[in-house]
Coordinates of N, CA, C and O in Angstrom, one line a residue:
X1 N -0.1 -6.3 14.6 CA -1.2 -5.9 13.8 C -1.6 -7.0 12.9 O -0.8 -7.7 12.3
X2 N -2.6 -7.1 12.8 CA -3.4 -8.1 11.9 C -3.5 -7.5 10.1 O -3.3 -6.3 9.9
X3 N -3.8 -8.1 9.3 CA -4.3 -7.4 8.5 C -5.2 -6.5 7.7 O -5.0 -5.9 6.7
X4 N -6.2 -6.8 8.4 CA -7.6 -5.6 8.7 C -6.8 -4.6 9.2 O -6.8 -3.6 8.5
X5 N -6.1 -4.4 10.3 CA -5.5 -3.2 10.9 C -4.3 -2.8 10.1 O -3.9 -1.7 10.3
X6 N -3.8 -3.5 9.4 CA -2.6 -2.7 8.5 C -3.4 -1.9 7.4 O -3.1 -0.7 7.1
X7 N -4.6 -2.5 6.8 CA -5.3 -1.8 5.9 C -6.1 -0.8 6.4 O -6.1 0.2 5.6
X8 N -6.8 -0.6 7.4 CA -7.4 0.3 8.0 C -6.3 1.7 8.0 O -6.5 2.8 7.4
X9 N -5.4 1.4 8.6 CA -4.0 1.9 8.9 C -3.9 2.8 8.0 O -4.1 4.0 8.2
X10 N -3.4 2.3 6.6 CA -2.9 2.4 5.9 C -4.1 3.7 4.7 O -3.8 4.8 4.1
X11 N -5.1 3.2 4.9 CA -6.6 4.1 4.5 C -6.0 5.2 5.3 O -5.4 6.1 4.6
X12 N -6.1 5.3 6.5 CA -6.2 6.6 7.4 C -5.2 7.1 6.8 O -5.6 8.1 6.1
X13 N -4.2 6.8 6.7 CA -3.0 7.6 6.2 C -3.1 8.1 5.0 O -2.8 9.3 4.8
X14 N -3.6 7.4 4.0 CA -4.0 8.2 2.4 C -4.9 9.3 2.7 O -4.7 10.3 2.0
X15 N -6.1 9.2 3.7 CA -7.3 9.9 3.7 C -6.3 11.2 4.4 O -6.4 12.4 4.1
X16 N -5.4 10.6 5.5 CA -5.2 12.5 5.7 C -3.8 13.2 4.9 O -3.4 14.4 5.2
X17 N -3.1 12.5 4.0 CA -2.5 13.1 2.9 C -3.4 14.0 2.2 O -3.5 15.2 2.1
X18 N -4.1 13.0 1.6 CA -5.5 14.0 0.5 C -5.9 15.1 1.3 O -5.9 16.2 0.7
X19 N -6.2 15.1 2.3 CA -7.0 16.0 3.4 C -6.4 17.3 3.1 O -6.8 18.3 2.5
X20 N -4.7 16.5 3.9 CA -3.9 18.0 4.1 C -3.7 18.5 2.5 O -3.7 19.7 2.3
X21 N -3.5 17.7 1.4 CA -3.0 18.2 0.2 C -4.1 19.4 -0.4 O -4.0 20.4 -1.1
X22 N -5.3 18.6 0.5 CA -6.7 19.7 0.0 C -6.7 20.6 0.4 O -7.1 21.5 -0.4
X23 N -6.3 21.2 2.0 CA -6.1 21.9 2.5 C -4.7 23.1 2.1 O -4.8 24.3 2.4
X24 N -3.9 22.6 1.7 CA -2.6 23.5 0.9 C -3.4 24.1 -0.4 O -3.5 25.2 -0.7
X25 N -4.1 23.0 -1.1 CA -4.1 23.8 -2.7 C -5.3 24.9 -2.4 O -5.4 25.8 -3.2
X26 N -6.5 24.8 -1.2 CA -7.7 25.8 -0.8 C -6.5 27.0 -0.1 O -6.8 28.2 -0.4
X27 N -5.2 26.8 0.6 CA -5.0 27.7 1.0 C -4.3 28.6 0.3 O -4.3 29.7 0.7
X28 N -3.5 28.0 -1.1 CA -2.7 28.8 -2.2 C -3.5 29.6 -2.4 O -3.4 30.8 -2.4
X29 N -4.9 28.7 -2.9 CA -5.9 29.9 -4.0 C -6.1 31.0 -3.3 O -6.3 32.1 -3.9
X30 N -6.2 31.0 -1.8 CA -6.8 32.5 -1.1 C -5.2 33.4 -1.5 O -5.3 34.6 -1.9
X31 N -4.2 32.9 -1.3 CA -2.9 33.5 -0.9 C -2.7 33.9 -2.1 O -1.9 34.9 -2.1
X32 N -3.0 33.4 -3.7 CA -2.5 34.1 -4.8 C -3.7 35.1 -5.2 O -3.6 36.3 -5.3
X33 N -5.0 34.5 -5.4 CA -6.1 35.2 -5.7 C -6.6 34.7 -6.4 O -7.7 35.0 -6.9
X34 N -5.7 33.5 -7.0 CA -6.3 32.8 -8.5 C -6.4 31.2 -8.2 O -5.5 30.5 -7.7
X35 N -7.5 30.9 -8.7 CA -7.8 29.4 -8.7 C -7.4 28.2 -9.7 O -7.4 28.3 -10.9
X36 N -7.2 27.2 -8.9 CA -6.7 26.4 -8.9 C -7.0 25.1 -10.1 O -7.7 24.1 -9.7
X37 N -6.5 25.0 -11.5 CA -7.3 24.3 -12.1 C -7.3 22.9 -12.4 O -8.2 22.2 -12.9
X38 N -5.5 22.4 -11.5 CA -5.5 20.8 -11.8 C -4.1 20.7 -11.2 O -3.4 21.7 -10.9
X39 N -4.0 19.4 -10.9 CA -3.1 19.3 -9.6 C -2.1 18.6 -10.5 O -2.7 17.7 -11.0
X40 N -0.9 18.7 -11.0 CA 0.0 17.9 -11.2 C 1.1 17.4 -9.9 O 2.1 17.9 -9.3
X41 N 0.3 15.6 -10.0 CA 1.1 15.2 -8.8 C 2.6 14.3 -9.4 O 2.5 13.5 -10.4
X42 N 3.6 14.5 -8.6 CA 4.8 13.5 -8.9 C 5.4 13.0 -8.3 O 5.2 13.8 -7.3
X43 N 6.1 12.0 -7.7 CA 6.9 11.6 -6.8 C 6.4 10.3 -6.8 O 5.7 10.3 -7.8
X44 N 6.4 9.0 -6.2 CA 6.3 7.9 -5.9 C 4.7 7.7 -5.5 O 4.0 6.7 -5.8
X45 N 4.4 8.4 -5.0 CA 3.4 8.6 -3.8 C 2.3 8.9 -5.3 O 1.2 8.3 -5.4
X46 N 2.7 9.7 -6.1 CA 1.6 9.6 -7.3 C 1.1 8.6 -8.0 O 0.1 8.7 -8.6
X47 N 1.7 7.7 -7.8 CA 1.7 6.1 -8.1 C 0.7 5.2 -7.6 O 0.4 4.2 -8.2
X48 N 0.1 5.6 -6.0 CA -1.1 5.3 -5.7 C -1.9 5.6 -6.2 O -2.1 6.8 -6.3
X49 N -2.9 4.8 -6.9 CA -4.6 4.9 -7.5 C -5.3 5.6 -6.5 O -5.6 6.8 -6.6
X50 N -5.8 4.9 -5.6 CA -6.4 5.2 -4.2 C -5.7 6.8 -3.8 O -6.4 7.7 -4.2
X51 N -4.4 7.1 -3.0 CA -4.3 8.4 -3.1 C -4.8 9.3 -4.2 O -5.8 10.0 -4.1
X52 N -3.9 9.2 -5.5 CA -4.6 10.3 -6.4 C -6.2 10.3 -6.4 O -6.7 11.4 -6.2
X53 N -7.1 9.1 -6.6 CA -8.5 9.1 -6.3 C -8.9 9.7 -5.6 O -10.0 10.0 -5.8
X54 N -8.2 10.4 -4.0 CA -8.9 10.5 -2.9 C -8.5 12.0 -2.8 O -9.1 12.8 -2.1
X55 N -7.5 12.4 -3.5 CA -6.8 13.5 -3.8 C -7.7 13.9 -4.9 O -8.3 14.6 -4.1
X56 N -8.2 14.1 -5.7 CA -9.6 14.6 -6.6 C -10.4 14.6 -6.1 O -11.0 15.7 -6.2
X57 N -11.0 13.8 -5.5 CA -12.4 14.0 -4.6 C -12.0 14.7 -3.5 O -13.1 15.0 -3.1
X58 N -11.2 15.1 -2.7 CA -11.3 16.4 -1.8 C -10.8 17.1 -2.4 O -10.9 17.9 -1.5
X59 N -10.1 17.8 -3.2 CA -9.5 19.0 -3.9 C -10.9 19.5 -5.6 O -11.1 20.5 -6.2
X60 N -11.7 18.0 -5.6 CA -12.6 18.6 -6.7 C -12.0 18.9 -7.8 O -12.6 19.5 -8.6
X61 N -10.2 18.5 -8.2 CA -9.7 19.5 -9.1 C -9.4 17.7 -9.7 O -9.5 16.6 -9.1
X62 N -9.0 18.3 -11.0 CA -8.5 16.9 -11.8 C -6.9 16.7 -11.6 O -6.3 17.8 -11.6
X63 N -6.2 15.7 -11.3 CA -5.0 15.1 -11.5 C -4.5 15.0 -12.3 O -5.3 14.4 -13.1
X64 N -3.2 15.1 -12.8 CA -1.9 14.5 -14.0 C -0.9 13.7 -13.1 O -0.8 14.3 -12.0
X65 N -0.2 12.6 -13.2 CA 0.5 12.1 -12.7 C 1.8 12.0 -12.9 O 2.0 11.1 -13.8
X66 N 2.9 12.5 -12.6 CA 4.3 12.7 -13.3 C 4.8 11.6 -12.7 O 4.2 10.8 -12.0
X67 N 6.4 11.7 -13.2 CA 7.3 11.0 -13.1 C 7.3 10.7 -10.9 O 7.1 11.3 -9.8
X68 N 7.7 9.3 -11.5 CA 8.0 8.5 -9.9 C 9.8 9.2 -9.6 O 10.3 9.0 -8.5
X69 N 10.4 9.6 -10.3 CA 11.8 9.8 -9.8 C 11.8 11.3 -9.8 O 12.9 11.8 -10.0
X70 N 10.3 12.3 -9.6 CA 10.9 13.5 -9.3 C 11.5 14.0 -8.1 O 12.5 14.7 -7.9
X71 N 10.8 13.5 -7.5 CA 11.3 13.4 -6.1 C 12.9 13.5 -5.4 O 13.5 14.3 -4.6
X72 N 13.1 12.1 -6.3 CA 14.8 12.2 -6.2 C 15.3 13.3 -7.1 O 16.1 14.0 -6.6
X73 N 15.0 13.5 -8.2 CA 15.7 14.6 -9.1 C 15.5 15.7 -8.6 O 16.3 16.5 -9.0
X74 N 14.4 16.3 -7.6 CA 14.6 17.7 -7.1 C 15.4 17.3 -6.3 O 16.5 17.8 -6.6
X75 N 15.5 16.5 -5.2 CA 16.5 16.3 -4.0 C 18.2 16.2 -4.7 O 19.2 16.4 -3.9
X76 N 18.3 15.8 -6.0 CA 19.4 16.3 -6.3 C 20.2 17.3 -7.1 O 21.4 17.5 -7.4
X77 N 18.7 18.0 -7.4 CA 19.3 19.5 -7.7 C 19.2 20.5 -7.0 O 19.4 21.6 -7.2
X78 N 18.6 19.8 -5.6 CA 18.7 21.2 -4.7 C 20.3 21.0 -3.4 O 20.8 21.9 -2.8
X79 N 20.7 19.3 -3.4 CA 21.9 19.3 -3.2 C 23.0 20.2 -4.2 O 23.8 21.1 -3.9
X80 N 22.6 19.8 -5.2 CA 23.8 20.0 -6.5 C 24.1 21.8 -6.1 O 25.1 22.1 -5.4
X81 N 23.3 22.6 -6.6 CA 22.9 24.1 -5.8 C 23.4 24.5 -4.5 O 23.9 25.6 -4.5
X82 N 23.3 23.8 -3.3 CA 23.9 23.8 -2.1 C 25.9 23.8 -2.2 O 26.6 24.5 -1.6
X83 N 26.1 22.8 -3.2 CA 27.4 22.6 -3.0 C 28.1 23.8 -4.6 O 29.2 23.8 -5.0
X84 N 27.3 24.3 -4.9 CA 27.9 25.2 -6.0 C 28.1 26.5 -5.2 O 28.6 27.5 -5.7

């Protein structure tokens, strides 16, 4: 791959994260009853400008960006819980 096609690539992939993430937070709101007022995103992946950007403009809802190590900190308190 060249690098027009790693970036293309790479677009597609952000555009259908945001997509699907748009798609989970439209499908909570029917499943609780109550809507949705702002997305707090965390993990590594919140760290993209471009994601979160594209994640507001299809979800329409505003973003907070947390911590880049929640990610790992849930994955080691749901080990920790497993082995208790």
């Amino acid at each position: 791959l060249d690098a027009d096609d790693r970036g293309g690539i790479s677009r597609c992939i952000l555009e259908s994260i945001a997509a699907a993430v748009a798609g989970v937070v439209d499908q909570l709101g029917h499943v609780t009853g109550e809507a949705i007022t702002e997305l707090d995103l965390l993990g590594g992946g919140a760290h993209i400008p471009l994601l979160v950007q594209l994640i507001e403009n299809d979800t329409e809802l505003p973003c907070t960006v947390g911590s880049a190590e929640a990610t790992a900190l849930g994955n080691a308190r749901a080990q920790f819980a497993a082995l208790s």
